[in-house]
Each structure stands twice: as structure tokens, then as C-alpha cells.
Amino acid sequence: MPERDSLEVDVLFVGGGPASLAGAIRLAGLAKAAGRALSIMVIEKGGEIGNHGFSGAVVDPKSLLELFPGEDITGGLDAPVSGDEMWFLTGSGKIKAPFTPPILNNHGKYVASLNRLTKWLGAKAEAAGADVFPAFPGQELLWDGDRVIGVRVGDKGIAADGSHKANYEPGPDLMAKVVVLGEGPRGTLAKTAVARLGLDRDREPQVYAVGIKELWQMPAGRLAAGHVIHTLGAPLTFDTFGGGWIYGMTGDIIDIGLVTGLDYADPTTDPHNLFQQMKLLPAIRPLLEGGKMIKYGAKAIPEGGLHAMPRFYADGLCLIGDTAGFLNGLRLKGIHLAIKSGMLAAEAIFEALAQDRSDAAALAPYEQKFRDSWAFTELHAARNFHAGFASGLFGGMLNAALGTLTGGRGFGLHDKLSGEDGYARMRKRDAFAPQMAGRRVTPDNVLTFDKVTDVFNSGTMHDENQPAHLHVADTTICAERCTVEFGNPCQYFCPAAVYEPLFVQNGDRVDGRLQINFANCVHCKTCDIMDPYQIITWVPPQGGEGPVYTGM
Ligand code: SF4
């Protein structure tokens, strides 16, 4: 049987997104300038760098300009923003805002595909001297007491029954002085580290939303490249956090999506179906008619803001990007903050390693560097944005407006508004009459699609002969409690038709099972976040699998 390899590096970045790649580039640059040899590795679960890159996106280029001073940074971007609109959508039309609020003004920004930006950064990281390995999922943190000392990469070639297939290959143990987790929102390794080390002590709970998006190939001239439209209102109800976007991309592509807060009350809320409803609204339908949907995807977004960020350093460990909550919900942007977080972590790590240290005290300057940076100023001004939506859309908008006038203070001019875990706000069926199920639209396969069709367009692939990468700790809870209390909301919130509750009431007994179609999974993490009993754990499948978000 093949033996597990072990490899030593100085710094290991887990997750090949913009935060990690920017961190690797900055660290390599600092080492080169100081004439020091540092081994830097980036590992990524997707088959290629960028395959799992998913975002809106309108990118603020400020951190790219800092990362590549004096260089042309447009190679990773799509088109400069050429127009900016804000629409309030209703069932019969739209109300266009007379002006775009200054905080949402996108002049000088760029529409972009995160998939392409990430590939561009990946090439830059390799050119800077980092070793970049796609198809290497970080499966498990390796510890020495409470100090992180490395990461075990997931094995390949394990059959569904746990036996080793002919292509079995144990994942190597990558030992590092510092492990930097840039796994995206709700990172698997970060979740274990935060819980074990209490990194979220005295912080607000992180709350999330899920973004659902399609790319449409349109007839020439439908929407100018760089034209940006953000929407509020329909199809979301006033008590559901979220909003939509429509961006014109080069090549006559429309990038359209909807964000739904993962702190809704109605257990029949189905973010994928809400997105289908959005496309049928009278203000949206004419934009898409005559076009062809070419790509689909979904991903969670950390919306909690500054107060929900965990302590992002520990012995041998740093957290960056979405994993650490570097996202400004008010500005609908996170990529520039993710890049900045990677750079700041790299600077702190470089200084710590120069003293031959990587303990928490030596890495703590990462936090101070953040506090001294524009990233902190920006997140501080938006710190109460999401919490203000606890009282609904209009309360949230009022709170956001108040925040822009008061340096981010919320209702009652409180410095900090408190919230609760999003899943805890889901209401049981005996206390709440679900509404959303009755509003579902039936896909027409022209403008609207079912989840399985959309999954096909995400390019998702998993070998079905492997253990499911969605672990449900106790399916008797699904059968005996969830069917009654919430009506198995996993069948609604998963945007990829992974969960099929096949339960049947048989007298006072429930028969049947929860079928998990894990091969459909687009790695959005919604189930890990929104399951009301918190018994679903998402872990990476074998390396190189999942979605292929070309152009997304
Ligand atoms: Fe997202 Fe979970 Fe569904 Fe996968 S199974 S697509 S992570 S909700």
C-alpha cells in the first residue's frame, strides 16, 4: 500500500482564491527584496486554480494596485464600470433611484470574473516563486497541542464503502511553520480551528447569505460592458435580507444574480427558486429574452461584518479572506478586502519568521496592521450594516443611511448592534405558516431552470464511487424531528438538489431516508450554515472535483 508522504514548507496557504494568492505573491516579494529564501505553497481543492472562483463581481482595484505597484492590473479584470443604476423591483415594474448612493458608486471600479481574476493571480503567484497545487484539498489540520503544524491533504481513490480503489493515493502531510487558511466562506479547517481555539469568543456570530448566479450570452448590444445595476425588493419579501445584480460583461454576456440572506424565517425559502422568480419580473425579463443561459453557480457570502470577524491569528495559524469575514456587505464587495487581508497576513508572517517565530504573539501584528489600514476604516464604517436588517428591508435601509451619516453607528446610535446565528431565526411550522412554497415558479427551460439543469451548467463533477462529502451526524433527527418541525428545509435551501428527504409517515413511525445526491454539490456551503439543527458538515471531496466556474 502506498505510504503517506510528508513535506515541509515555510508557509502553506490553503485555498487558491484571491486572498491566498495575493498573500503568496506579497510574501514572495518581501522574501526576494530581503534576499531570504522562503518556501511558499498554495493548495486548492478545485481541479485548476479559479475553478471554484465565484463572485458578482464589481472589483475595487485599490488592493491590486498596492500588490502590483506601477503595473498594469487590468489583465485580471473585465471592463471598467461604465454606468451605475439602483432599481427597486416590484411585481409590476421598477422604481429607478434618481442617483446611486455614494457608498455604492462604482466609478473607477471594474466588472470582473473571479474565475479569470484568480487564474491571473495564480500565474502571478507561480511567477513570484510560490508552488501552486490544484486538486489538493485540505482535509484536516495537524496539531501539536493547540499549535497548528500542518495540513493533511485528502486521499484519492477511496470507494464509497471505504475500501481502497486501484488508484488509491494517500494525501501528503504538508508541515508548515505557518498555515494560512483562505478557504472561502465557512472554511472546513477554519471551522474546526475557530471552535477548538475559541477564536470567535466575544464576537458576534458570523451570518451569511447565498449568492445564486447565471451568465447569459445575449444578442449584441443588450447591455453595455461595464454597466452595473443593483436591485432591491422583489422577489424577496421585506423580511428577507438580500438583493440582486445585473452586470454587463464583455462579449455581450449578462451576469445576473440574487443574494438571499441565510437568516430567513420561512423554512420553505428556496434561494434558487427566488432567483428564477427574479428573472420573470417585468423589469428583468426583457433584458434576458432572446439570450441563452450558459453558466450557473452558487456560493455563500459572509455578511456579518467587523463585529463577526474571529480572531484571525493563533499559534502557527492565520485566517484570511472570506474565511475571516473580510467582506463589506454595505458596498457589496469583498475581493479587494480579501486581497488586502492576504497581503497584511503575509507582512506579519514575514516579520515573525524573520525572528524565527510563528507563535500567536509573533503573528498578532497581523491584527494591528489591519487596524492601521484602510480595510479596517472601511469595515468599521459598515460594521452595523447587516445587523440593521433584523427589522426588515426598510429598517435595514434606514440603518444603512444612518450609518453613513454617523460613521457606522446603528439604530439608537449604538456602536455595536447584536445579532444571532442565521439558522436560529428559522421558524418552526407550528408557529409560522410557510409562504414561500406557494410562490414557487415552475421552470420553463427558456428563462427559468430547475436545479439539476443549472447544476449541469455549473460544470460540476464528482466521482460517485467515494464517500459522500456531506456528513449528516444523525439522520433520525431529519426523520423524526425535522420533518415535523421544519419540513426538511435542506430540500429548499440547497441550490443543487442534493438533499431529497424520502420520508413516509407510517402510523406513529417515520420510514424512509434522506437521500444525498452529493455528486450535484456546487460547494456553496449553504447546508453547513443553514441547517437548523447544525448537524450537516461539509468536507472536501477528493481533489479536483466540484464545479468548474469558467468565466464566473
Ligand atoms: Fe451547497 Fe450543501 Fe447543496 Fe453542496 S449540498 S450545493 S454545499 S447546500
PDB file of N, CA and C in Angstrom, residues 318-394:
ATOM      1  N   CYS A 318      -3.011  31.611  10.523  1.00  0.00           N
ATOM      2  CA  CYS A 318      -3.681  32.884  10.184  1.00  0.00           C
ATOM      3  C   CYS A 318      -4.929  32.563   9.365  1.00  0.00           C
ATOM      4  N   LEU A 319      -5.947  33.393   9.499  1.00  0.00           N
ATOM      5  CA  LEU A 319      -7.167  33.283   8.692  1.00  0.00           C
ATOM      6  C   LEU A 319      -7.252  34.528   7.818  1.00  0.00           C
ATOM      7  N   ILE A 320      -7.623  34.337   6.544  1.00  0.00           N
ATOM      8  CA  ILE A 320      -7.682  35.470   5.611  1.00  0.00           C
ATOM      9  C   ILE A 320      -8.944  35.383   4.754  1.00  0.00           C
ATOM     10  N   GLY A 321      -9.246  36.485   4.047  1.00  0.00           N
ATOM     11  CA  GLY A 321     -10.322  36.480   3.058  1.00  0.00           C
ATOM     12  C   GLY A 321     -11.692  36.208   3.657  1.00  0.00           C
ATOM     13  N   ASP A 322     -12.560  35.614   2.864  1.00  0.00           N
ATOM     14  CA  ASP A 322     -13.917  35.282   3.327  1.00  0.00           C
ATOM     15  C   ASP A 322     -13.884  34.409   4.576  1.00  0.00           C
ATOM     16  N   THR A 323     -12.863  33.567   4.686  1.00  0.00           N
ATOM     17  CA  THR A 323     -12.745  32.683   5.848  1.00  0.00           C
ATOM     18  C   THR A 323     -12.737  33.495   7.138  1.00  0.00           C
ATOM     19  N   ALA A 324     -12.113  34.682   7.094  1.00  0.00           N
ATOM     20  CA  ALA A 324     -12.044  35.544   8.281  1.00  0.00           C
ATOM     21  C   ALA A 324     -13.107  36.640   8.254  1.00  0.00           C
ATOM     22  N   GLY A 325     -13.993  36.613   7.260  1.00  0.00           N
ATOM     23  CA  GLY A 325     -15.088  37.586   7.207  1.00  0.00           C
ATOM     24  C   GLY A 325     -14.710  38.925   6.597  1.00  0.00           C
ATOM     25  N   PHE A 326     -13.664  38.952   5.766  1.00  0.00           N
ATOM     26  CA  PHE A 326     -13.266  40.207   5.114  1.00  0.00           C
ATOM     27  C   PHE A 326     -14.215  40.511   3.960  1.00  0.00           C
ATOM     28  N   LEU A 327     -15.387  41.027   4.268  1.00  0.00           N
ATOM     29  CA  LEU A 327     -16.352  41.391   3.234  1.00  0.00           C
ATOM     30  C   LEU A 327     -17.169  42.579   3.713  1.00  0.00           C
ATOM     31  N   ASN A 328     -17.368  43.541   2.822  1.00  0.00           N
ATOM     32  CA  ASN A 328     -18.162  44.720   3.142  1.00  0.00           C
ATOM     33  C   ASN A 328     -19.547  44.555   2.515  1.00  0.00           C
ATOM     34  N   GLY A 329     -20.534  44.138   3.333  1.00  0.00           N
ATOM     35  CA  GLY A 329     -21.886  43.918   2.828  1.00  0.00           C
ATOM     36  C   GLY A 329     -22.524  45.197   2.324  1.00  0.00           C
ATOM     37  N   LEU A 330     -22.182  46.309   2.929  1.00  0.00           N
ATOM     38  CA  LEU A 330     -22.766  47.589   2.529  1.00  0.00           C
ATOM     39  C   LEU A 330     -22.328  47.959   1.115  1.00  0.00           C
ATOM     40  N   ARG A 331     -21.067  47.710   0.787  1.00  0.00           N
ATOM     41  CA  ARG A 331     -20.555  48.046  -0.551  1.00  0.00           C
ATOM     42  C   ARG A 331     -20.694  46.874  -1.525  1.00  0.00           C
ATOM     43  N   LEU A 332     -21.199  45.723  -1.041  1.00  0.00           N
ATOM     44  CA  LEU A 332     -21.367  44.536  -1.879  1.00  0.00           C
ATOM     45  C   LEU A 332     -20.023  44.096  -2.459  1.00  0.00           C
ATOM     46  N   LYS A 333     -18.974  44.221  -1.677  1.00  0.00           N
ATOM     47  CA  LYS A 333     -17.641  43.903  -2.191  1.00  0.00           C
ATOM     48  C   LYS A 333     -16.789  43.187  -1.145  1.00  0.00           C
ATOM     49  N   GLY A 334     -15.992  42.228  -1.614  1.00  0.00           N
ATOM     50  CA  GLY A 334     -15.096  41.539  -0.698  1.00  0.00           C
ATOM     51  C   GLY A 334     -13.749  41.228  -1.315  1.00  0.00           C
ATOM     52  N   ILE A 335     -13.656  41.239  -2.655  1.00  0.00           N
ATOM     53  CA  ILE A 335     -12.421  40.774  -3.300  1.00  0.00           C
ATOM     54  C   ILE A 335     -11.240  41.678  -2.928  1.00  0.00           C
ATOM     55  N   HIS A 336     -11.479  43.003  -2.922  1.00  0.00           N
ATOM     56  CA  HIS A 336     -10.374  43.919  -2.586  1.00  0.00           C
ATOM     57  C   HIS A 336      -9.938  43.725  -1.129  1.00  0.00           C
ATOM     58  N   LEU A 337     -10.907  43.399  -0.257  1.00  0.00           N
ATOM     59  CA  LEU A 337     -10.575  43.158   1.156  1.00  0.00           C
ATOM     60  C   LEU A 337      -9.862  41.817   1.327  1.00  0.00           C
ATOM     61  N   ALA A 338     -10.287  40.825   0.546  1.00  0.00           N
ATOM     62  CA  ALA A 338      -9.624  39.514   0.612  1.00  0.00           C
ATOM     63  C   ALA A 338      -8.155  39.660   0.219  1.00  0.00           C
ATOM     64  N   ILE A 339      -7.927  40.384  -0.876  1.00  0.00           N
ATOM     65  CA  ILE A 339      -6.536  40.584  -1.339  1.00  0.00           C
ATOM     66  C   ILE A 339      -5.736  41.323  -0.262  1.00  0.00           C
ATOM     67  N   LYS A 340      -6.341  42.356   0.315  1.00  0.00           N
ATOM     68  CA  LYS A 340      -5.637  43.129   1.344  1.00  0.00           C
ATOM     69  C   LYS A 340      -5.329  42.244   2.558  1.00  0.00           C
ATOM     70  N   SER A 341      -6.274  41.396   2.946  1.00  0.00           N
ATOM     71  CA  SER A 341      -6.036  40.549   4.126  1.00  0.00           C
ATOM     72  C   SER A 341      -4.863  39.599   3.879  1.00  0.00           C
ATOM     73  N   GLY A 342      -4.785  39.052   2.662  1.00  0.00           N
ATOM     74  CA  GLY A 342      -3.659  38.164   2.336  1.00  0.00           C
ATOM     75  C   GLY A 342      -2.342  38.909   2.421  1.00  0.00           C
ATOM     76  N   MET A 343      -2.350  40.158   1.931  1.00  0.00           N
ATOM     77  CA  MET A 343      -1.112  40.959   1.967  1.00  0.00           C
ATOM     78  C   MET A 343      -0.701  41.281   3.405  1.00  0.00           C
ATOM     79  N   LEU A 344      -1.686  41.662   4.219  1.00  0.00           N
ATOM     80  CA  LEU A 344      -1.370  42.021   5.616  1.00  0.00           C
ATOM     81  C   LEU A 344      -0.865  40.801   6.388  1.00  0.00           C
ATOM     82  N   ALA A 345      -1.516  39.660   6.161  1.00  0.00           N
ATOM     83  CA  ALA A 345      -1.064  38.433   6.832  1.00  0.00           C
ATOM     84  C   ALA A 345       0.364  38.106   6.397  1.00  0.00           C
ATOM     85  N   ALA A 346       0.630  38.262   5.099  1.00  0.00           N
ATOM     86  CA  ALA A 346       1.972  37.955   4.575  1.00  0.00           C
ATOM     87  C   ALA A 346       3.025  38.833   5.248  1.00  0.00           C
ATOM     88  N   GLU A 347       2.708  40.122   5.423  1.00  0.00           N
ATOM     89  CA  GLU A 347       3.677  41.032   6.049  1.00  0.00           C
ATOM     90  C   GLU A 347       3.955  40.615   7.497  1.00  0.00           C
ATOM     91  N   ALA A 348       2.893  40.257   8.225  1.00  0.00           N
ATOM     92  CA  ALA A 348       3.079  39.829   9.620  1.00  0.00           C
ATOM     93  C   ALA A 348       3.866  38.518   9.689  1.00  0.00           C
ATOM     94  N   ILE A 349       3.549  37.611   8.784  1.00  0.00           N
ATOM     95  CA  ILE A 349       4.245  36.312   8.775  1.00  0.00           C
ATOM     96  C   ILE A 349       5.726  36.515   8.450  1.00  0.00           C
ATOM     97  N   PHE A 350       5.992  37.377   7.483  1.00  0.00           N
ATOM     98  CA  PHE A 350       7.390  37.625   7.102  1.00  0.00           C
ATOM     99  C   PHE A 350       8.189  38.150   8.299  1.00  0.00           C
ATOM    100  N   GLU A 351       7.596  39.094   9.027  1.00  0.00           N
ATOM    101  CA  GLU A 351       8.296  39.662  10.193  1.00  0.00           C
ATOM    102  C   GLU A 351       8.483  38.606  11.291  1.00  0.00           C
ATOM    103  N   ALA A 352       7.456  37.763  11.492  1.00  0.00           N
ATOM    104  CA  ALA A 352       7.560  36.727  12.524  1.00  0.00           C
ATOM    105  C   ALA A 352       8.650  35.715  12.172  1.00  0.00           C
ATOM    106  N   LEU A 353       8.645  35.278  10.913  1.00  0.00           N
ATOM    107  CA  LEU A 353       9.640  34.277  10.507  1.00  0.00           C
ATOM    108  C   LEU A 353      11.062  34.849  10.548  1.00  0.00           C
ATOM    109  N   ALA A 354      11.171  36.160  10.352  1.00  0.00           N
ATOM    110  CA  ALA A 354      12.495  36.789  10.434  1.00  0.00           C
ATOM    111  C   ALA A 354      13.065  36.675  11.844  1.00  0.00           C
ATOM    112  N   GLN A 355      12.161  36.553  12.842  1.00  0.00           N
ATOM    113  CA  GLN A 355      12.613  36.356  14.229  1.00  0.00           C
ATOM    114  C   GLN A 355      12.635  34.873  14.581  1.00  0.00           C
ATOM    115  N   ASP A 356      12.442  34.024  13.543  1.00  0.00           N
ATOM    116  CA  ASP A 356      12.376  32.576  13.731  1.00  0.00           C
ATOM    117  C   ASP A 356      11.216  32.194  14.655  1.00  0.00           C
ATOM    118  N   ARG A 357      10.108  32.904  14.506  1.00  0.00           N
ATOM    119  CA  ARG A 357       8.932  32.620  15.351  1.00  0.00           C
ATOM    120  C   ARG A 357       7.683  32.472  14.485  1.00  0.00           C
ATOM    121  N   SER A 358       6.696  31.754  14.994  1.00  0.00           N
ATOM    122  CA  SER A 358       5.402  31.674  14.312  1.00  0.00           C
ATOM    123  C   SER A 358       4.294  31.430  15.344  1.00  0.00           C
ATOM    124  N   ASP A 359       4.564  31.835  16.579  1.00  0.00           N
ATOM    125  CA  ASP A 359       3.558  31.695  17.633  1.00  0.00           C
ATOM    126  C   ASP A 359       2.544  32.842  17.524  1.00  0.00           C
ATOM    127  N   ALA A 360       1.467  32.735  18.300  1.00  0.00           N
ATOM    128  CA  ALA A 360       0.376  33.706  18.192  1.00  0.00           C
ATOM    129  C   ALA A 360       0.867  35.128  18.463  1.00  0.00           C
ATOM    130  N   ALA A 361       1.722  35.295  19.465  1.00  0.00           N
ATOM    131  CA  ALA A 361       2.186  36.643  19.800  1.00  0.00           C
ATOM    132  C   ALA A 361       2.984  37.236  18.635  1.00  0.00           C
ATOM    133  N   ALA A 362       3.753  36.388  17.944  1.00  0.00           N
ATOM    134  CA  ALA A 362       4.546  36.891  16.822  1.00  0.00           C
ATOM    135  C   ALA A 362       3.672  37.203  15.611  1.00  0.00           C
ATOM    136  N   LEU A 363       2.513  36.523  15.511  1.00  0.00           N
ATOM    137  CA  LEU A 363       1.615  36.759  14.368  1.00  0.00           C
ATOM    138  C   LEU A 363       0.562  37.827  14.674  1.00  0.00           C
ATOM    139  N   ALA A 364       0.464  38.226  15.948  1.00  0.00           N
ATOM    140  CA  ALA A 364      -0.552  39.213  16.347  1.00  0.00           C
ATOM    141  C   ALA A 364      -0.450  40.540  15.593  1.00  0.00           C
ATOM    142  N   PRO A 365       0.732  40.968  15.144  1.00  0.00           N
ATOM    143  CA  PRO A 365       0.775  42.214  14.363  1.00  0.00           C
ATOM    144  C   PRO A 365      -0.117  42.205  13.114  1.00  0.00           C
ATOM    145  N   TYR A 366      -0.501  41.016  12.661  1.00  0.00           N
ATOM    146  CA  TYR A 366      -1.463  40.938  11.541  1.00  0.00           C
ATOM    147  C   TYR A 366      -2.710  41.753  11.902  1.00  0.00           C
ATOM    148  N   GLU A 367      -3.202  41.587  13.120  1.00  0.00           N
ATOM    149  CA  GLU A 367      -4.408  42.323  13.536  1.00  0.00           C
ATOM    150  C   GLU A 367      -4.134  43.827  13.599  1.00  0.00           C
ATOM    151  N   GLN A 368      -2.953  44.197  14.148  1.00  0.00           N
ATOM    152  CA  GLN A 368      -2.645  45.629  14.247  1.00  0.00           C
ATOM    153  C   GLN A 368      -2.477  46.254  12.868  1.00  0.00           C
ATOM    154  N   LYS A 369      -1.861  45.507  11.973  1.00  0.00           N
ATOM    155  CA  LYS A 369      -1.704  46.017  10.607  1.00  0.00           C
ATOM    156  C   LYS A 369      -3.078  46.254   9.982  1.00  0.00           C
ATOM    157  N   PHE A 370      -4.004  45.328  10.256  1.00  0.00           N
ATOM    158  CA  PHE A 370      -5.373  45.502   9.749  1.00  0.00           C
ATOM    159  C   PHE A 370      -5.987  46.766  10.347  1.00  0.00           C
ATOM    160  N   ARG A 371      -5.835  46.940  11.640  1.00  0.00           N
ATOM    161  CA  ARG A 371      -6.430  48.117  12.307  1.00  0.00           C
ATOM    162  C   ARG A 371      -5.852  49.431  11.802  1.00  0.00           C
ATOM    163  N   ASP A 372      -4.619  49.370  11.346  1.00  0.00           N
ATOM    164  CA  ASP A 372      -3.970  50.593  10.844  1.00  0.00           C
ATOM    165  C   ASP A 372      -4.262  50.840   9.361  1.00  0.00           C
ATOM    166  N   SER A 373      -5.025  49.946   8.733  1.00  0.00           N
ATOM    167  CA  SER A 373      -5.175  50.018   7.273  1.00  0.00           C
ATOM    168  C   SER A 373      -6.529  50.598   6.870  1.00  0.00           C
ATOM    169  N   TRP A 374      -6.644  50.954   5.576  1.00  0.00           N
ATOM    170  CA  TRP A 374      -7.925  51.414   5.043  1.00  0.00           C
ATOM    171  C   TRP A 374      -8.987  50.315   5.139  1.00  0.00           C
ATOM    172  N   ALA A 375      -8.569  49.051   5.158  1.00  0.00           N
ATOM    173  CA  ALA A 375      -9.547  47.958   5.223  1.00  0.00           C
ATOM    174  C   ALA A 375     -10.346  48.031   6.526  1.00  0.00           C
ATOM    175  N   PHE A 376      -9.660  48.353   7.620  1.00  0.00           N
ATOM    176  CA  PHE A 376     -10.365  48.490   8.901  1.00  0.00           C
ATOM    177  C   PHE A 376     -11.305  49.697   8.856  1.00  0.00           C
ATOM    178  N   THR A 377     -10.806  50.815   8.359  1.00  0.00           N
ATOM    179  CA  THR A 377     -11.641  52.029   8.279  1.00  0.00           C
ATOM    180  C   THR A 377     -12.918  51.720   7.498  1.00  0.00           C
ATOM    181  N   GLU A 378     -12.754  51.008   6.390  1.00  0.00           N
ATOM    182  CA  GLU A 378     -13.914  50.687   5.547  1.00  0.00           C
ATOM    183  C   GLU A 378     -14.893  49.754   6.274  1.00  0.00           C
ATOM    184  N   LEU A 379     -14.366  48.714   6.898  1.00  0.00           N
ATOM    185  CA  LEU A 379     -15.254  47.753   7.577  1.00  0.00           C
ATOM    186  C   LEU A 379     -15.859  48.362   8.843  1.00  0.00           C
ATOM    187  N   HIS A 380     -15.125  49.257   9.494  1.00  0.00           N
ATOM    188  CA  HIS A 380     -15.658  49.903  10.696  1.00  0.00           C
ATOM    189  C   HIS A 380     -16.871  50.760  10.342  1.00  0.00           C
ATOM    190  N   ALA A 381     -16.799  51.433   9.197  1.00  0.00           N
ATOM    191  CA  ALA A 381     -17.915  52.293   8.781  1.00  0.00           C
ATOM    192  C   ALA A 381     -19.146  51.476   8.411  1.00  0.00           C
ATOM    193  N   ALA A 382     -18.957  50.187   8.095  1.00  0.00           N
ATOM    194  CA  ALA A 382     -20.079  49.336   7.678  1.00  0.00           C
ATOM    195  C   ALA A 382     -20.433  48.306   8.752  1.00  0.00           C
ATOM    196  N   ARG A 383     -19.922  48.510   9.969  1.00  0.00           N
ATOM    197  CA  ARG A 383     -19.944  47.432  10.965  1.00  0.00           C
ATOM    198  C   ARG A 383     -21.350  47.003  11.383  1.00  0.00           C
ATOM    199  N   ASN A 384     -22.329  47.897  11.298  1.00  0.00           N
ATOM    200  CA  ASN A 384     -23.681  47.544  11.747  1.00  0.00           C
ATOM    201  C   ASN A 384     -24.641  47.334  10.591  1.00  0.00           C
ATOM    202  N   PHE A 385     -24.102  47.216   9.370  1.00  0.00           N
ATOM    203  CA  PHE A 385     -24.966  47.148   8.194  1.00  0.00           C
ATOM    204  C   PHE A 385     -25.907  45.950   8.243  1.00  0.00           C
ATOM    205  N   HIS A 386     -25.364  44.757   8.388  1.00  0.00           N
ATOM    206  CA  HIS A 386     -26.232  43.585   8.313  1.00  0.00           C
ATOM    207  C   HIS A 386     -27.169  43.488   9.501  1.00  0.00           C
ATOM    208  N   ALA A 387     -26.648  43.796  10.689  1.00  0.00           N
ATOM    209  CA  ALA A 387     -27.489  43.665  11.896  1.00  0.00           C
ATOM    210  C   ALA A 387     -28.725  44.558  11.806  1.00  0.00           C
ATOM    211  N   GLY A 388     -28.631  45.664  11.062  1.00  0.00           N
ATOM    212  CA  GLY A 388     -29.768  46.579  10.927  1.00  0.00           C
ATOM    213  C   GLY A 388     -30.941  45.965  10.201  1.00  0.00           C
ATOM    214  N   PHE A 389     -30.708  44.883   9.446  1.00  0.00           N
ATOM    215  CA  PHE A 389     -31.786  44.255   8.689  1.00  0.00           C
ATOM    216  C   PHE A 389     -32.620  43.291   9.522  1.00  0.00           C
ATOM    217  N   ALA A 390     -32.292  43.161  10.807  1.00  0.00           N
ATOM    218  CA  ALA A 390     -33.088  42.275  11.673  1.00  0.00           C
ATOM    219  C   ALA A 390     -34.542  42.730  11.692  1.00  0.00           C
ATOM    220  N   SER A 391     -34.767  44.031  11.480  1.00  0.00           N
ATOM    221  CA  SER A 391     -36.148  44.525  11.494  1.00  0.00           C
ATOM    222  C   SER A 391     -36.727  44.645  10.087  1.00  0.00           C
ATOM    223  N   GLY A 392     -36.083  44.066   9.086  1.00  0.00           N
ATOM    224  CA  GLY A 392     -36.646  44.052   7.739  1.00  0.00           C
ATOM    225  C   GLY A 392     -35.932  45.014   6.796  1.00  0.00           C
ATOM    226  N   LEU A 393     -36.395  45.012   5.526  1.00  0.00           N
ATOM    227  CA  LEU A 393     -35.724  45.773   4.473  1.00  0.00           C
ATOM    228  C   LEU A 393     -35.680  47.264   4.765  1.00  0.00           C
ATOM    229  N   PHE A 394     -36.845  47.842   5.126  1.00  0.00           N
ATOM    230  CA  PHE A 394     -36.868  49.294   5.291  1.00  0.00           C
ATOM    231  C   PHE A 394     -36.067  49.722   6.523  1.00  0.00           C
TER     232      PHE A 394
END
